[in-house]
PDB file of C-alpha atoms in Angstrom:
ATOM      1  CA  MET A   5      64.328 -45.188  14.389  1.00  0.00           C
ATOM      2  CA  GLY A   6      64.435 -41.515  14.940  1.00  0.00           C
ATOM      3  CA  THR A   7      63.097 -39.502  17.704  1.00  0.00           C
ATOM      4  CA  PRO A   8      59.318 -38.492  17.724  1.00  0.00           C
ATOM      5  CA  GLU A   9      60.320 -34.901  16.847  1.00  0.00           C
ATOM      6  CA  GLU A  10      61.905 -36.140  13.547  1.00  0.00           C
ATOM      7  CA  ASN A  11      58.743 -38.157  12.464  1.00  0.00           C
ATOM      8  CA  GLU A  12      56.289 -35.301  12.932  1.00  0.00           C
ATOM      9  CA  GLN A  13      54.962 -33.304   9.909  1.00  0.00           C
ATOM     10  CA  PRO A  14      55.733 -29.566  10.050  1.00  0.00           C
ATOM     11  CA  GLN A  15      52.660 -27.586  11.106  1.00  0.00           C
ATOM     12  CA  PRO A  16      51.304 -25.324   8.275  1.00  0.00           C
ATOM     13  CA  SER A  17      51.574 -21.606   8.899  1.00  0.00           C
ATOM     14  CA  ASP A  18      48.605 -19.544   9.904  1.00  0.00           C
ATOM     15  CA  ILE A  19      48.294 -17.929   6.536  1.00  0.00           C
ATOM     16  CA  THR A  20      48.115 -21.329   4.852  1.00  0.00           C
ATOM     17  CA  VAL A  21      45.474 -22.466   7.211  1.00  0.00           C
ATOM     18  CA  PHE A  22      43.535 -19.276   6.596  1.00  0.00           C
ATOM     19  CA  GLY A  23      43.890 -19.499   2.815  1.00  0.00           C
ATOM     20  CA  ALA A  24      42.782 -23.177   2.728  1.00  0.00           C
ATOM     21  CA  ASN A  25      39.592 -22.374   4.783  1.00  0.00           C
ATOM     22  CA  CYS A  26      38.845 -19.001   3.214  1.00  0.00           C
ATOM     23  CA  THR A  27      35.818 -18.671   0.800  1.00  0.00           C
ATOM     24  CA  LEU A  28      37.276 -15.752  -1.079  1.00  0.00           C
ATOM     25  CA  HIS A  29      37.640 -17.186  -4.475  1.00  0.00           C
ATOM     26  CA  GLY A  30      41.313 -17.903  -5.401  1.00  0.00           C
ATOM     27  CA  LEU A  31      43.071 -17.599  -1.972  1.00  0.00           C
ATOM     28  CA  SER A  32      42.735 -21.421  -1.389  1.00  0.00           C
ATOM     29  CA  HIS A  33      44.684 -21.874  -4.631  1.00  0.00           C
ATOM     30  CA  ILE A  34      47.392 -19.419  -3.636  1.00  0.00           C
ATOM     31  CA  PHE A  35      48.221 -20.265  -0.061  1.00  0.00           C
ATOM     32  CA  LEU A  36      49.034 -23.993  -0.030  1.00  0.00           C
ATOM     33  CA  PRO A  37      51.647 -25.924   1.862  1.00  0.00           C
ATOM     34  CA  GLY A  38      54.884 -26.334   0.004  1.00  0.00           C
ATOM     35  CA  GLY A  39      57.017 -24.180  -2.241  1.00  0.00           C
ATOM     36  CA  VAL A  40      56.214 -21.636  -4.864  1.00  0.00           C
ATOM     37  CA  THR A  41      54.879 -23.068  -8.164  1.00  0.00           C
ATOM     38  CA  ILE A  42      53.833 -21.455 -11.497  1.00  0.00           C
ATOM     39  CA  ARG A  43      50.162 -22.406 -10.839  1.00  0.00           C
ATOM     40  CA  ARG A  44      50.220 -20.479  -7.542  1.00  0.00           C
ATOM     41  CA  LEU A  45      51.969 -17.484  -9.221  1.00  0.00           C
ATOM     42  CA  LEU A  46      49.324 -17.459 -11.940  1.00  0.00           C
ATOM     43  CA  TRP A  47      46.508 -17.566  -9.274  1.00  0.00           C
ATOM     44  CA  ALA A  48      48.240 -14.882  -7.272  1.00  0.00           C
ATOM     45  CA  SER A  49      48.551 -12.573 -10.269  1.00  0.00           C
ATOM     46  CA  ALA A  50      44.844 -13.175 -11.273  1.00  0.00           C
ATOM     47  CA  PHE A  51      43.811 -12.522  -7.654  1.00  0.00           C
ATOM     48  CA  ILE A  52      45.861  -9.317  -7.405  1.00  0.00           C
ATOM     49  CA  SER A  53      44.713  -8.097 -10.735  1.00  0.00           C
ATOM     50  CA  SER A  54      41.010  -8.674  -9.938  1.00  0.00           C
ATOM     51  CA  LEU A  55      41.385  -7.044  -6.492  1.00  0.00           C
ATOM     52  CA  SER A  56      43.117  -4.033  -8.117  1.00  0.00           C
ATOM     53  CA  ILE A  57      40.470  -3.520 -10.716  1.00  0.00           C
ATOM     54  CA  PHE A  58      37.784  -3.821  -8.024  1.00  0.00           C
ATOM     55  CA  LEU A  59      39.413  -1.253  -5.751  1.00  0.00           C
ATOM     56  CA  TYR A  60      39.994   1.033  -8.708  1.00  0.00           C
ATOM     57  CA  GLN A  61      36.218   0.963  -9.545  1.00  0.00           C
ATOM     58  CA  VAL A  62      35.316   1.498  -5.875  1.00  0.00           C
ATOM     59  CA  ALA A  63      37.721   4.442  -5.559  1.00  0.00           C
ATOM     60  CA  GLY A  64      36.248   5.976  -8.778  1.00  0.00           C
ATOM     61  CA  ALA A  65      32.726   5.637  -7.588  1.00  0.00           C
ATOM     62  CA  VAL A  66      33.540   7.102  -4.121  1.00  0.00           C
ATOM     63  CA  MET A  67      35.398  10.085  -5.657  1.00  0.00           C
ATOM     64  CA  GLU A  68      32.450  10.662  -8.062  1.00  0.00           C
ATOM     65  CA  TYR A  69      30.050  10.553  -5.197  1.00  0.00           C
ATOM     66  CA  TYR A  70      32.020  13.128  -3.183  1.00  0.00           C
ATOM     67  CA  ARG A  71      32.185  15.476  -6.177  1.00  0.00           C
ATOM     68  CA  TYR A  72      28.366  15.948  -5.759  1.00  0.00           C
ATOM     69  CA  PRO A  73      27.644  16.142  -9.554  1.00  0.00           C
ATOM     70  CA  HIS A  74      24.451  17.688 -10.676  1.00  0.00           C
ATOM     71  CA  VAL A  75      22.818  18.520 -13.927  1.00  0.00           C
ATOM     72  CA  THR A  76      21.306  21.936 -14.362  1.00  0.00           C
ATOM     73  CA  ILE A  77      20.625  22.015 -18.149  1.00  0.00           C
ATOM     74  CA  LEU A  78      17.025  21.677 -19.237  1.00  0.00           C
ATOM     75  CA  ASP A  79      15.964  21.083 -22.779  1.00  0.00           C
ATOM     76  CA  GLU A  80      12.504  22.370 -23.600  1.00  0.00           C
ATOM     77  CA  MET A  81      10.717  21.922 -26.787  1.00  0.00           C
ATOM     78  CA  ASP A  82       7.427  23.301 -27.949  1.00  0.00           C
ATOM     79  CA  SER A  83       5.140  21.117 -29.978  1.00  0.00           C
ATOM     80  CA  PRO A  84       2.242  22.527 -31.878  1.00  0.00           C
ATOM     81  CA  LEU A  85       0.155  19.362 -31.373  1.00  0.00           C
ATOM     82  CA  MET A  86       0.230  17.540 -28.121  1.00  0.00           C
ATOM     83  CA  TYR A  87      -2.243  14.894 -26.911  1.00  0.00           C
ATOM     84  CA  PHE A  88      -3.794  14.923 -23.381  1.00  0.00           C
ATOM     85  CA  PRO A  89      -1.284  13.202 -21.159  1.00  0.00           C
ATOM     86  CA  ALA A  90      -1.957   9.990 -19.344  1.00  0.00           C
ATOM     87  CA  ILE A  91      -2.779  10.670 -15.815  1.00  0.00           C
ATOM     88  CA  THR A  92      -3.718   8.337 -12.995  1.00  0.00           C
ATOM     89  CA  LEU A  93      -5.891   9.421 -10.108  1.00  0.00           C
ATOM     90  CA  CYS A  94      -6.104   7.037  -7.200  1.00  0.00           C
ATOM     91  CA  ASN A  95      -8.150   7.256  -4.059  1.00  0.00           C
ATOM     92  CA  TYR A  96      -6.738   5.063  -1.375  1.00  0.00           C
ATOM     93  CA  ASN A  97     -10.188   4.784   0.156  1.00  0.00           C
ATOM     94  CA  SER A  98     -11.409   1.799  -1.688  1.00  0.00           C
ATOM     95  CA  PHE A  99     -15.070   2.631  -1.196  1.00  0.00           C
ATOM     96  CA  ARG A 100     -17.288   5.266   0.297  1.00  0.00           C
ATOM     97  CA  ARG A 101     -18.833   4.193   3.577  1.00  0.00           C
ATOM     98  CA  SER A 102     -21.511   6.666   3.079  1.00  0.00           C
ATOM     99  CA  LYS A 103     -22.881   4.488   0.227  1.00  0.00           C
ATOM    100  CA  MET A 104     -22.801   1.293   2.267  1.00  0.00           C
ATOM    101  CA  GLN A 105     -26.038  -0.394   3.207  1.00  0.00           C
ATOM    102  CA  ARG A 106     -26.811  -2.726   5.999  1.00  0.00           C
ATOM    103  CA  ASN A 107     -26.638  -5.773   3.801  1.00  0.00           C
ATOM    104  CA  ASP A 108     -23.129  -4.720   2.812  1.00  0.00           C
ATOM    105  CA  LEU A 109     -22.203  -4.476   6.278  1.00  0.00           C
ATOM    106  CA  PHE A 110     -23.532  -7.922   7.074  1.00  0.00           C
ATOM    107  CA  TRP A 111     -21.431  -9.503   4.255  1.00  0.00           C
ATOM    108  CA  MET A 112     -18.324  -7.273   4.652  1.00  0.00           C
ATOM    109  CA  ALA A 113     -18.092  -7.009   8.483  1.00  0.00           C
ATOM    110  CA  GLY A 114     -15.193  -9.409   8.630  1.00  0.00           C
ATOM    111  CA  LEU A 115     -13.157  -7.492   6.128  1.00  0.00           C
ATOM    112  CA  LEU A 116     -13.972  -4.186   7.767  1.00  0.00           C
ATOM    113  CA  GLY A 117     -13.260  -5.361  11.300  1.00  0.00           C
ATOM    114  CA  VAL A 118     -16.710  -4.636  12.557  1.00  0.00           C
ATOM    115  CA  GLU A 119     -18.233  -7.015  15.088  1.00  0.00           C
ATOM    116  CA  GLN A 120     -21.942  -7.884  14.807  1.00  0.00           C
ATOM    117  CA  SER A 121     -22.669  -6.254  18.087  1.00  0.00           C
ATOM    118  CA  ASP A 122     -21.281  -2.912  16.572  1.00  0.00           C
ATOM    119  CA  PHE A 123     -23.494  -2.870  13.554  1.00  0.00           C
ATOM    120  CA  ASP A 124     -25.854  -0.351  14.947  1.00  0.00           C
ATOM    121  CA  ASP A 125     -23.116   1.969  16.026  1.00  0.00           C
ATOM    122  CA  PHE A 126     -21.464   1.631  12.581  1.00  0.00           C
ATOM    123  CA  MET A 127     -24.629   2.314  10.679  1.00  0.00           C
ATOM    124  CA  ALA A 128     -25.381   5.357  12.930  1.00  0.00           C
ATOM    125  CA  ALA A 129     -21.906   6.796  12.311  1.00  0.00           C
ATOM    126  CA  LEU A 130     -22.725   6.541   8.560  1.00  0.00           C
ATOM    127  CA  GLY A 131     -26.068   8.260   9.077  1.00  0.00           C
ATOM    128  CA  GLN A 132     -28.012   5.052   8.124  1.00  0.00           C
ATOM    129  CA  PRO A 133     -31.054   3.788   9.851  1.00  0.00           C
ATOM    130  CA  VAL A 134     -30.263   1.771  13.045  1.00  0.00           C
ATOM    131  CA  ASP A 135     -33.398  -0.275  13.315  1.00  0.00           C
ATOM    132  CA  ASP A 136     -32.550  -3.783  12.141  1.00  0.00           C
ATOM    133  CA  SER A 137     -35.951  -5.427  13.098  1.00  0.00           C
ATOM    134  CA  LYS A 138     -36.919  -5.377   9.478  1.00  0.00           C
ATOM    135  CA  PHE A 139     -33.482  -6.341   8.155  1.00  0.00           C
ATOM    136  CA  PHE A 140     -33.091  -9.651   6.405  1.00  0.00           C
ATOM    137  CA  PRO A 141     -29.633 -10.158   4.715  1.00  0.00           C
ATOM    138  CA  SER A 142     -29.685 -11.405   1.081  1.00  0.00           C
ATOM    139  CA  LYS A 143     -28.755 -15.013   0.482  1.00  0.00           C
ATOM    140  CA  THR A 144     -25.882 -14.004  -1.916  1.00  0.00           C
ATOM    141  CA  PHE A 145     -23.611 -11.008  -2.098  1.00  0.00           C
ATOM    142  CA  ASN A 146     -22.262  -9.553  -5.380  1.00  0.00           C
ATOM    143  CA  MET A 147     -18.846  -8.060  -4.771  1.00  0.00           C
ATOM    144  CA  LEU A 148     -18.739  -6.428  -8.190  1.00  0.00           C
ATOM    145  CA  GLU A 149     -22.035  -4.673  -7.652  1.00  0.00           C
ATOM    146  CA  PHE A 150     -20.828  -3.569  -4.186  1.00  0.00           C
ATOM    147  CA  VAL A 151     -17.595  -2.059  -5.585  1.00  0.00           C
ATOM    148  CA  GLN A 152     -19.351  -0.347  -8.464  1.00  0.00           C
ATOM    149  CA  ARG A 153     -21.923   1.209  -6.119  1.00  0.00           C
ATOM    150  CA  THR A 154     -19.552   2.296  -3.370  1.00  0.00           C
ATOM    151  CA  SER A 155     -16.406   3.232  -5.224  1.00  0.00           C
ATOM    152  CA  HIS A 156     -15.382   6.828  -5.859  1.00  0.00           C
ATOM    153  CA  SER A 157     -16.507   8.490  -9.114  1.00  0.00           C
ATOM    154  CA  ILE A 158     -14.363  10.767 -11.236  1.00  0.00           C
ATOM    155  CA  GLU A 159     -17.062  13.347 -11.166  1.00  0.00           C
ATOM    156  CA  GLU A 160     -16.702  13.629  -7.366  1.00  0.00           C
ATOM    157  CA  MET A 161     -12.934  13.403  -7.337  1.00  0.00           C
ATOM    158  CA  LEU A 162     -12.003  15.776 -10.068  1.00  0.00           C
ATOM    159  CA  LEU A 163     -12.287  19.263  -8.798  1.00  0.00           C
ATOM    160  CA  ASP A 164     -10.643  21.305 -11.538  1.00  0.00           C
ATOM    161  CA  CYS A 165      -9.015  20.395 -14.825  1.00  0.00           C
ATOM    162  CA  LYS A 166      -7.231  22.522 -17.417  1.00  0.00           C
ATOM    163  CA  TYR A 167      -4.985  21.453 -20.308  1.00  0.00           C
ATOM    164  CA  ARG A 168      -3.169  23.947 -22.486  1.00  0.00           C
ATOM    165  CA  GLY A 169      -5.525  26.627 -21.365  1.00  0.00           C
ATOM    166  CA  LYS A 170      -8.746  24.680 -22.131  1.00  0.00           C
ATOM    167  CA  ASP A 171     -11.097  23.214 -19.620  1.00  0.00           C
ATOM    168  CA  CYS A 172     -11.417  19.538 -19.324  1.00  0.00           C
ATOM    169  CA  GLY A 173     -13.515  17.282 -17.241  1.00  0.00           C
ATOM    170  CA  PRO A 174     -14.665  13.780 -16.291  1.00  0.00           C
ATOM    171  CA  GLU A 175     -15.464  13.050 -20.000  1.00  0.00           C
ATOM    172  CA  ASN A 176     -11.704  13.280 -20.798  1.00  0.00           C
ATOM    173  CA  PHE A 177     -10.972  10.452 -18.451  1.00  0.00           C
ATOM    174  CA  THR A 178     -11.496   6.630 -18.883  1.00  0.00           C
ATOM    175  CA  THR A 179     -12.079   4.269 -15.988  1.00  0.00           C
ATOM    176  CA  VAL A 180      -9.283   1.710 -15.729  1.00  0.00           C
ATOM    177  CA  SER A 181     -10.091  -0.044 -12.526  1.00  0.00           C
ATOM    178  CA  LYS A 182     -13.160   1.282 -10.794  1.00  0.00           C
ATOM    179  CA  GLY A 183     -12.699  -1.228  -7.960  1.00  0.00           C
ATOM    180  CA  LEU A 184      -9.518   0.654  -6.810  1.00  0.00           C
ATOM    181  CA  GLY A 185     -10.889   4.080  -7.489  1.00  0.00           C
ATOM    182  CA  THR A 186      -8.427   4.555 -10.276  1.00  0.00           C
ATOM    183  CA  PHE A 187      -9.043   6.581 -13.320  1.00  0.00           C
ATOM    184  CA  SER A 188      -6.843   7.322 -16.232  1.00  0.00           C
ATOM    185  CA  THR A 189      -6.946   9.028 -19.565  1.00  0.00           C
TER     186      THR A 189
END
């Protein structure tokens, strides 16, 4: 029997331990305990080739970025016949509060963040009558009717429109989604 030192396995090097535990694809196949094999050399050449191509691409992108390239050439073509372009007008105010009624407020208060105790103040701020002694809310609420009545109209939103030197107006627009106050040609 030999001494305890002779029976111990040699400890793997730090690079072998790192390679075995690394998640970088390929390193665990390169750094293994033992001698150099053809399989390891192939893995090493594939890894180095991939790393070189990656670094080459990154270097090219960085150099292109620091060149600050810009294009100053404009191509302009004149067309004798051109259709009215597609335009979208959006009003982020989904509805006009001035068109709201007390019944709307009753049903929509939760969505508007208005407490029932603040109904009178809210209606007064809108210029609506405050007296609610004669108010009886409807049994149902039609959201589509509310949106159609209170949403913005193209006639009010479109202040001026000219296309190719000619006047245009609301009749040149088609409503796409009145609920969002969006109009398009």
